[in-house]
Short mmCIF file of C-alpha atoms and ligand atoms in Angstrom, two decimals:
data_model
loop_
_atom_site.label_atom_id
_atom_site.label_comp_id
_atom_site.label_asym_id
_atom_site.label_seq_id
_atom_site.Cartn_x
_atom_site.Cartn_y
_atom_site.Cartn_z
CA UNK A 9 0.00 0.00 0.00
CA UNK A 10 1.36 3.41 -0.93
CA UNK A 11 0.23 6.06 1.51
CA UNK A 12 -0.62 9.52 0.36
CA UNK A 13 1.26 11.84 2.70
CA UNK A 14 -0.18 15.14 3.83
CA UNK A 15 2.11 18.02 2.93
CA UNK A 16 3.79 19.04 6.17
CA UNK A 17 6.56 21.09 4.67
CA UNK A 18 7.24 24.25 6.54
CA UNK A 19 7.46 25.12 10.21
CA UNK A 20 3.84 26.30 10.35
CA UNK A 21 2.38 22.89 9.53
CA UNK A 22 4.81 21.02 11.85
CA UNK A 23 3.87 23.48 14.60
CA UNK A 24 0.14 22.89 14.00
CA UNK A 25 0.58 19.14 14.42
CA UNK A 26 2.84 19.64 17.45
CA UNK A 27 0.31 21.95 19.12
CA UNK A 28 -2.46 19.46 18.47
CA UNK A 29 -0.50 16.61 20.13
CA UNK A 30 0.45 18.85 23.06
CA UNK A 31 -3.24 19.66 23.54
CA UNK A 32 -4.03 15.93 23.83
CA UNK A 33 -5.07 15.30 20.23
CA UNK A 34 -3.73 12.74 17.79
CA UNK A 35 -2.39 12.88 14.27
CA UNK A 36 -3.68 10.76 11.41
CA UNK A 37 -1.61 8.13 9.65
CA UNK A 38 -1.41 10.36 6.57
CA UNK A 39 -0.23 13.33 8.62
CA UNK A 40 2.34 11.15 10.38
CA UNK A 41 3.60 9.77 7.09
CA UNK A 42 4.12 13.34 5.94
CA UNK A 43 6.44 13.82 8.93
CA UNK A 44 8.36 10.64 8.07
CA UNK A 45 8.84 12.10 4.57
CA UNK A 46 10.55 15.30 5.73
CA UNK A 47 13.91 15.64 3.99
CA UNK A 48 15.62 18.93 4.77
CA UNK A 49 17.72 19.20 7.91
CA UNK A 50 15.95 22.48 8.80
CA UNK A 51 12.56 20.75 8.80
CA UNK A 52 13.90 17.73 10.68
CA UNK A 53 15.43 19.92 13.41
CA UNK A 54 12.13 21.77 13.66
CA UNK A 55 10.38 18.40 14.09
CA UNK A 56 12.87 17.39 16.80
CA UNK A 57 12.23 20.54 18.79
CA UNK A 58 8.47 19.81 18.77
CA UNK A 59 9.08 16.18 19.71
CA UNK A 60 11.16 17.44 22.62
CA UNK A 61 8.33 19.71 23.77
CA UNK A 62 5.89 16.78 23.57
CA UNK A 63 8.25 14.58 25.60
CA UNK A 64 8.69 17.27 28.25
CA UNK A 65 4.94 17.93 28.40
CA UNK A 66 3.96 14.28 28.93
CA UNK A 67 7.08 12.85 30.58
CA UNK A 68 8.75 15.78 32.33
CA UNK A 69 12.49 15.29 32.69
CA UNK A 70 12.27 11.67 33.88
CA UNK A 71 14.08 9.00 31.93
CA UNK A 72 13.22 5.33 32.38
CA UNK A 73 16.31 3.09 32.42
CA UNK A 74 16.24 -0.64 31.64
CA UNK A 75 18.90 -3.30 31.40
CA UNK A 76 18.87 -6.90 30.20
CA UNK A 77 20.44 -10.24 31.01
CA UNK A 78 20.93 -12.82 28.29
CA UNK A 79 19.15 -15.60 30.22
CA UNK A 80 19.55 -18.31 27.57
CA UNK A 81 21.95 -17.66 24.72
CA UNK A 82 22.20 -18.79 21.11
CA UNK A 83 21.00 -21.88 19.19
CA UNK A 84 17.56 -20.37 18.69
CA UNK A 85 15.19 -22.32 16.43
CA UNK A 86 13.96 -19.13 14.72
CA UNK A 87 15.41 -17.48 11.62
CA UNK A 88 15.13 -13.75 12.42
CA UNK A 89 17.41 -12.20 9.79
CA UNK A 90 18.92 -9.58 12.11
CA UNK A 91 19.78 -11.91 14.98
CA UNK A 92 23.18 -13.28 16.02
CA UNK A 93 21.49 -15.96 18.13
CA UNK A 94 19.61 -17.78 15.37
CA UNK A 95 20.81 -21.35 14.73
CA UNK A 96 20.33 -20.66 11.00
CA UNK A 97 23.44 -18.44 10.82
CA UNK A 98 27.13 -18.85 11.70
CA UNK A 99 27.84 -15.81 13.84
CA UNK A 100 30.11 -17.17 16.57
CA UNK A 101 27.64 -15.94 19.18
CA UNK A 102 27.86 -17.70 22.60
CA UNK A 103 25.49 -20.57 23.45
CA UNK A 104 24.40 -21.62 26.93
CA UNK A 105 21.34 -22.95 28.76
CA UNK A 106 19.00 -21.15 31.12
CA UNK A 107 20.75 -18.85 33.53
CA UNK A 108 21.54 -19.76 37.16
CA UNK A 109 20.41 -17.54 40.06
CA UNK A 110 23.82 -15.89 40.63
CA UNK A 111 24.16 -13.87 37.39
CA UNK A 112 20.57 -12.65 37.81
CA UNK A 113 21.28 -11.47 41.35
CA UNK A 114 24.48 -9.77 40.13
CA UNK A 115 22.46 -7.93 37.48
CA UNK A 116 19.90 -6.87 40.11
CA UNK A 117 22.66 -5.49 42.33
CA UNK A 118 24.21 -3.59 39.44
CA UNK A 119 20.81 -2.17 38.49
CA UNK A 120 20.27 -1.06 42.07
CA UNK A 121 23.71 0.57 42.20
CA UNK A 122 23.00 2.64 39.09
CA UNK A 123 19.31 3.34 39.77
CA UNK A 124 18.14 1.27 36.79
CA UNK A 125 14.37 0.71 36.99
CA UNK A 126 14.16 -2.77 35.46
CA UNK A 127 16.19 -5.86 34.62
CA UNK A 128 14.81 -8.02 31.82
CA UNK A 129 15.60 -11.73 31.49
CA UNK A 130 15.82 -12.39 27.75
CA UNK A 131 15.83 -15.92 26.34
CA UNK A 132 16.89 -16.95 22.80
CA UNK A 133 14.21 -19.50 21.98
CA UNK A 134 10.93 -19.60 20.09
CA UNK A 135 8.74 -19.39 23.14
CA UNK A 136 7.63 -20.83 26.41
CA UNK A 137 5.01 -23.45 27.29
CA UNK A 138 3.98 -25.15 30.52
CA UNK A 139 6.53 -27.58 31.97
CA UNK A 140 9.81 -27.70 33.94
CA UNK A 141 11.35 -24.77 32.01
CA UNK A 142 8.44 -22.50 32.93
CA UNK A 143 8.92 -23.57 36.57
CA UNK A 144 12.62 -22.62 36.40
CA UNK A 145 11.84 -19.30 34.71
CA UNK A 146 9.30 -18.50 37.42
CA UNK A 147 11.90 -19.32 40.09
CA UNK A 148 14.33 -16.75 38.58
CA UNK A 149 11.55 -14.14 38.41
CA UNK A 150 10.55 -14.74 42.04
CA UNK A 151 14.21 -14.45 43.12
CA UNK A 152 14.61 -11.22 41.19
CA UNK A 153 11.44 -9.76 42.68
CA UNK A 154 12.38 -10.92 46.19
CA UNK A 155 15.70 -9.07 45.92
CA UNK A 156 13.66 -5.84 46.00
CA UNK A 157 16.36 -4.18 43.92
CA UNK A 158 14.69 -3.82 40.54
CA UNK A 159 11.53 -4.44 38.52
CA UNK A 160 11.54 -8.01 37.12
CA UNK A 161 10.86 -7.94 33.38
CA UNK A 162 11.22 -10.76 30.85
CA UNK A 163 11.36 -11.37 27.11
CA UNK A 164 10.64 -15.05 26.58
CA UNK A 165 9.22 -15.28 23.08
CA UNK A 166 5.91 -16.65 21.91
CA UNK A 167 3.22 -17.79 24.31
CA UNK A 168 0.46 -20.05 23.08
CA UNK A 169 -1.85 -20.26 26.07
CA UNK A 170 -3.26 -17.99 28.75
CA UNK A 171 -2.05 -20.16 31.63
CA UNK A 172 1.63 -19.42 30.82
CA UNK A 173 1.00 -15.68 30.90
CA UNK A 174 -0.94 -16.03 34.16
CA UNK A 175 1.90 -18.06 35.75
CA UNK A 176 4.42 -15.37 34.77
CA UNK A 177 2.21 -12.70 36.29
CA UNK A 178 1.84 -14.73 39.50
CA UNK A 179 5.64 -15.09 39.68
CA UNK A 180 6.01 -11.31 39.58
CA UNK A 181 6.56 -10.26 35.96
CA UNK A 182 5.51 -6.67 35.49
CA UNK A 183 6.52 -5.99 31.90
CA UNK A 184 7.11 -8.40 28.98
CA UNK A 185 9.31 -7.54 26.01
CA UNK A 186 7.89 -8.74 22.71
CA UNK A 187 8.67 -6.64 19.65
CA UNK A 188 6.47 -6.50 16.57
CA UNK A 189 9.83 -5.82 14.81
CA UNK A 190 8.36 -3.95 11.82
CA UNK A 191 5.12 -3.50 9.90
CA UNK A 192 2.89 -6.50 9.20
CA UNK A 193 3.87 -6.05 5.54
CA UNK A 194 7.65 -6.17 6.15
CA UNK A 195 7.66 -8.79 8.94
CA UNK A 196 7.94 -11.85 6.60
CA UNK A 197 11.19 -10.36 5.26
CA UNK A 198 12.63 -10.54 8.78
CA UNK A 199 11.39 -13.98 9.84
CA UNK A 200 9.51 -16.95 8.38
CA UNK A 201 9.58 -19.43 11.27
CA UNK A 202 6.80 -17.61 13.10
CA UNK A 203 4.31 -14.94 12.13
CA UNK A 204 3.30 -11.43 13.02
CA UNK A 205 -0.01 -12.89 14.22
CA UNK A 206 1.86 -15.26 16.60
CA UNK A 207 3.33 -12.11 18.13
CA UNK A 208 -0.01 -10.34 18.42
CA UNK A 209 -1.59 -13.43 19.98
CA UNK A 210 1.16 -13.51 22.61
CA UNK A 211 0.58 -9.85 23.42
CA UNK A 212 -3.13 -10.60 23.82
CA UNK A 213 -2.46 -13.28 26.48
CA UNK A 214 -0.03 -11.02 28.30
CA UNK A 215 -2.44 -8.10 28.41
CA UNK A 216 -5.22 -10.33 29.71
CA UNK A 217 -2.86 -11.51 32.46
CA UNK A 218 -2.32 -7.87 33.46
CA UNK A 219 1.30 -7.70 32.30
CA UNK A 220 2.58 -4.45 30.78
CA UNK A 221 3.89 -4.60 27.24
CA UNK A 222 7.31 -3.55 26.00
CA UNK A 223 7.06 -3.75 22.23
CA UNK A 224 8.78 -1.93 19.43
CA UNK A 225 10.98 -2.85 16.54
CA UNK A 226 14.17 -2.50 14.59
CA UNK A 227 14.85 0.15 11.97
CA UNK A 228 17.46 -0.11 9.25
CA UNK A 229 16.49 -3.63 8.10
CA UNK A 230 15.56 -2.44 4.61
CA UNK A 231 12.03 -1.41 5.53
CA UNK A 232 10.46 1.75 4.08
CA UNK A 233 9.37 4.86 5.94
CA UNK A 234 5.84 3.65 5.43
CA UNK A 235 6.72 0.42 7.30
CA UNK A 236 8.08 2.50 10.19
CA UNK A 237 4.92 4.61 10.23
CA UNK A 238 2.73 1.48 10.25
CA UNK A 239 4.77 -0.05 13.06
CA UNK A 240 4.23 3.05 15.21
CA UNK A 241 0.46 2.93 14.64
CA UNK A 242 0.37 -0.83 15.32
CA UNK A 243 2.12 -0.19 18.64
CA UNK A 244 -0.44 2.50 19.41
CA UNK A 245 -3.24 0.00 18.65
CA UNK A 246 -1.89 -2.60 21.08
CA UNK A 247 -1.13 0.03 23.72
CA UNK A 248 2.56 -0.84 24.10
CA UNK A 249 3.69 0.76 27.37
CA UNK A 250 7.37 0.85 26.48
CA UNK A 251 8.36 1.18 22.81
CA UNK A 252 11.96 0.14 22.19
CA UNK A 253 13.45 1.44 18.96
CA UNK A 254 16.46 -0.65 17.97
CA UNK A 255 18.71 0.44 15.13
CA UNK A 256 20.15 -2.44 13.14
CA UNK A 257 23.72 -3.29 14.02
CA UNK A 258 24.50 -5.63 11.11
CA UNK A 259 25.94 -8.91 12.41
CA UNK A 260 28.40 -10.80 10.21
CA UNK A 261 26.90 -14.11 9.14
CA UNK A 262 23.27 -12.94 9.19
CA UNK A 263 21.23 -12.12 6.06
CA UNK A 264 21.31 -8.42 7.02
CA UNK A 265 25.11 -8.28 7.46
CA UNK A 266 25.58 -5.90 4.50
CA UNK A 267 22.63 -3.61 5.15
CA UNK A 268 23.75 0.02 4.77
CA UNK A 269 23.47 2.10 7.96
CA UNK A 270 20.62 4.59 8.26
CA UNK A 271 21.72 8.25 8.25
CA UNK A 272 21.73 9.78 11.73
CA UNK A 273 19.07 12.38 10.82
CA UNK A 274 16.80 9.61 9.51
CA UNK A 275 17.11 7.81 12.85
CA UNK A 276 16.40 10.96 14.87
CA UNK A 277 13.47 11.85 12.62
CA UNK A 278 12.01 8.36 13.13
CA UNK A 279 12.23 8.72 16.92
CA UNK A 280 10.52 12.13 16.69
CA UNK A 281 7.72 10.72 14.50
CA UNK A 282 7.15 7.94 17.06
CA UNK A 283 6.86 10.63 19.78
CA UNK A 284 4.20 12.48 17.75
CA UNK A 285 2.23 9.21 17.28
CA UNK A 286 2.79 7.85 20.82
CA UNK A 287 2.97 10.99 22.96
CA UNK A 288 2.32 9.34 26.34
CA UNK A 289 4.25 6.06 25.99
CA UNK A 290 7.85 5.42 27.01
CA UNK A 291 9.96 5.53 23.85
CA UNK A 292 13.17 3.67 24.56
CA UNK A 293 16.30 3.69 22.47
CA UNK A 294 17.81 0.24 22.67
CA UNK A 295 20.22 -1.84 20.56
CA UNK A 296 22.44 -0.23 17.95
CA UNK A 297 22.51 3.18 19.64
CA UNK A 298 26.23 3.68 20.05
CA UNK A 299 27.30 2.22 16.72
CA UNK A 300 24.70 4.10 14.66
CA UNK A 301 24.46 7.45 16.47
CA UNK A 302 28.00 7.87 17.78
CA UNK A 303 28.44 11.51 18.93
CA UNK A 304 24.76 12.27 18.25
CA UNK A 305 23.51 9.87 20.95
CA UNK A 306 22.37 12.59 23.33
CA UNK A 307 20.09 13.98 20.60
CA UNK A 308 17.68 11.05 21.09
CA UNK A 309 16.13 13.00 23.96
CA UNK A 310 15.68 16.09 21.80
CA UNK A 311 13.98 13.70 19.35
CA UNK A 312 11.52 12.64 22.08
CA UNK A 313 13.01 9.50 23.64
CA UNK A 314 12.07 9.05 27.30
CA UNK A 315 13.77 5.74 28.07
CA UNK A 316 17.16 4.18 27.55
CA UNK A 317 18.53 0.66 27.49
CA UNK A 318 21.76 0.75 29.48
CA UNK A 319 24.51 -1.82 29.98
CA UNK A 320 25.48 -4.32 27.33
CA UNK A 321 23.01 -5.66 24.79
CA UNK A 322 22.44 -9.38 24.19
CA UNK A 323 25.34 -9.96 21.81
CA UNK A 324 26.95 -6.54 21.36
CA UNK A 325 28.54 -3.99 23.67
CA UNK A 326 27.10 -0.66 24.78
CA UNK A 327 28.94 2.28 26.27
CA UNK A 328 29.52 2.14 30.07
CA UNK A 329 26.51 2.95 32.27
CA UNK A 330 28.49 5.72 33.97
CA UNK A 331 28.82 7.48 30.62
CA UNK A 332 25.06 7.26 30.00
CA UNK A 333 24.31 8.61 33.48
CA UNK A 334 26.71 11.52 32.86
CA UNK A 335 24.98 12.21 29.54
CA UNK A 336 21.60 12.44 31.33
CA UNK A 337 23.04 14.69 34.02
CA UNK A 338 24.58 17.01 31.43
CA UNK A 339 21.17 17.36 29.76
CA UNK A 340 19.31 18.04 33.02
CA UNK A 341 17.46 14.72 32.75
CA UNK A 342 16.56 12.62 35.78
CA UNK A 343 16.99 8.82 35.64
CA UNK A 344 14.99 8.28 38.85
CA UNK A 345 11.84 7.29 37.02
CA UNK A 346 8.99 7.45 39.50
CA UNK A 347 7.66 3.93 38.92
CA UNK A 348 4.16 5.27 38.46
CA UNK A 349 2.98 2.00 36.93
CA UNK A 350 2.46 3.49 33.48
CA UNK A 351 -0.81 4.98 34.74
CA UNK A 352 -0.48 8.05 32.50
CA UNK A 353 -0.50 6.03 29.29
CA UNK A 354 -2.95 4.98 26.61
CA UNK A 355 -3.93 1.32 27.01
CA UNK A 356 -4.91 0.27 23.47
CA UNK A 357 -6.56 -3.02 22.53
CA UNK A 358 -5.70 -6.59 23.25
CA UNK A 359 -4.15 -7.74 20.01
CA UNK A 360 -5.31 -11.36 20.27
CA UNK A 361 -7.48 -11.07 17.16
CA UNK A 362 -10.09 -13.52 18.50
CA UNK A 363 -13.78 -12.78 18.27
CA UNK A 364 -15.58 -12.66 21.58
CA UNK A 365 -12.41 -11.79 23.45
CA UNK A 366 -13.00 -9.89 26.69
CA UNK A 367 -10.67 -7.14 25.59
CA UNK A 368 -11.54 -5.51 22.31
CA UNK A 369 -9.47 -7.00 19.53
CA UNK A 370 -7.41 -4.89 17.19
CA UNK A 371 -6.41 -5.44 13.60
CA UNK A 372 -2.99 -3.97 13.05
S1 SF4 B 415 15.25 -12.56 17.67
FE1 SF4 B 415 14.67 -13.99 19.31
S2 SF4 B 415 13.33 -15.50 18.27
FE2 SF4 B 415 14.47 -14.42 16.64
S3 SF4 B 415 16.30 -15.71 16.28
FE3 SF4 B 415 16.89 -14.14 17.78
S4 SF4 B 415 16.58 -15.11 19.77
FE4 SF4 B 415 15.45 -16.33 18.27
#
């Protein structure tokens, strides 16, 4: 589908849309696509300054920090074209089974030391069903919660029944990471071993269990601006509480290893467009930040980001946490996120796609 964009050239039109969002209104998909199509640096910087105002209006100067632990590494059965951990590609990425309690406790202590709001346990596998592995996962979650040092989050792949989501909630999971990755249209170019609908179904079970949703995607995979725009609206539909934007860091051995990097202004513009579309949600800049943005990293906040993944990523390195904390301090931003339970956000639909579902289904 080719979207007709609304002409947003010129500061007056960008200001009109910015004022509307600040006043609590929304922008249409066509208007948003017009923003994604901005080309001149003058217009893009104008857009960033409005995105910054929107962030400050809805989020103040608080920045939500998250970190992750690779809780089960490599040898994944799925063929996600960007991922070093897929068993389909020779990447030299480490492989090990489900994590013991000690590294999780060490991550909790580090998070506490740096004031990081959440630690997410991330597993490289297709998904989770009932059985001994779910019991072990729930043990790690309970231990993390009992430490009282951080919010226990997880990213455990596809869930195929409500009971699994309910068990995770009972164990103490507050937020579940499950990216839509890209638009429905582009998704099959990133993965063919599971579907976009598998992902939406999982999000439906999680929402019914009362678990908050961390869902975003990756840019720079070869998708179009229209795909990015559709992803943002899909995330609005499902009411993603935290929206991680990853920027592809091409991994040698994967199908995307030779993808050209996105220009820095294109990345910043994308973040700003997401802020216009998702004014109240946490927009988090995650993987690929340092390698793609380099000296422009601090501009993500001007572009509307309100959350940051700190510490190392799953298979690549990040800059030291101390450096990120200094960057926030220099910008007058406060990493002591107030843990308000996401109560200021839009909730969106369920995403399960089933008729008769208790929560209204969405078609994204
Ligand atoms: S992104 Fe997740 S599901 Fe896909 S290959 Fe990597 S670890 Fe497996």
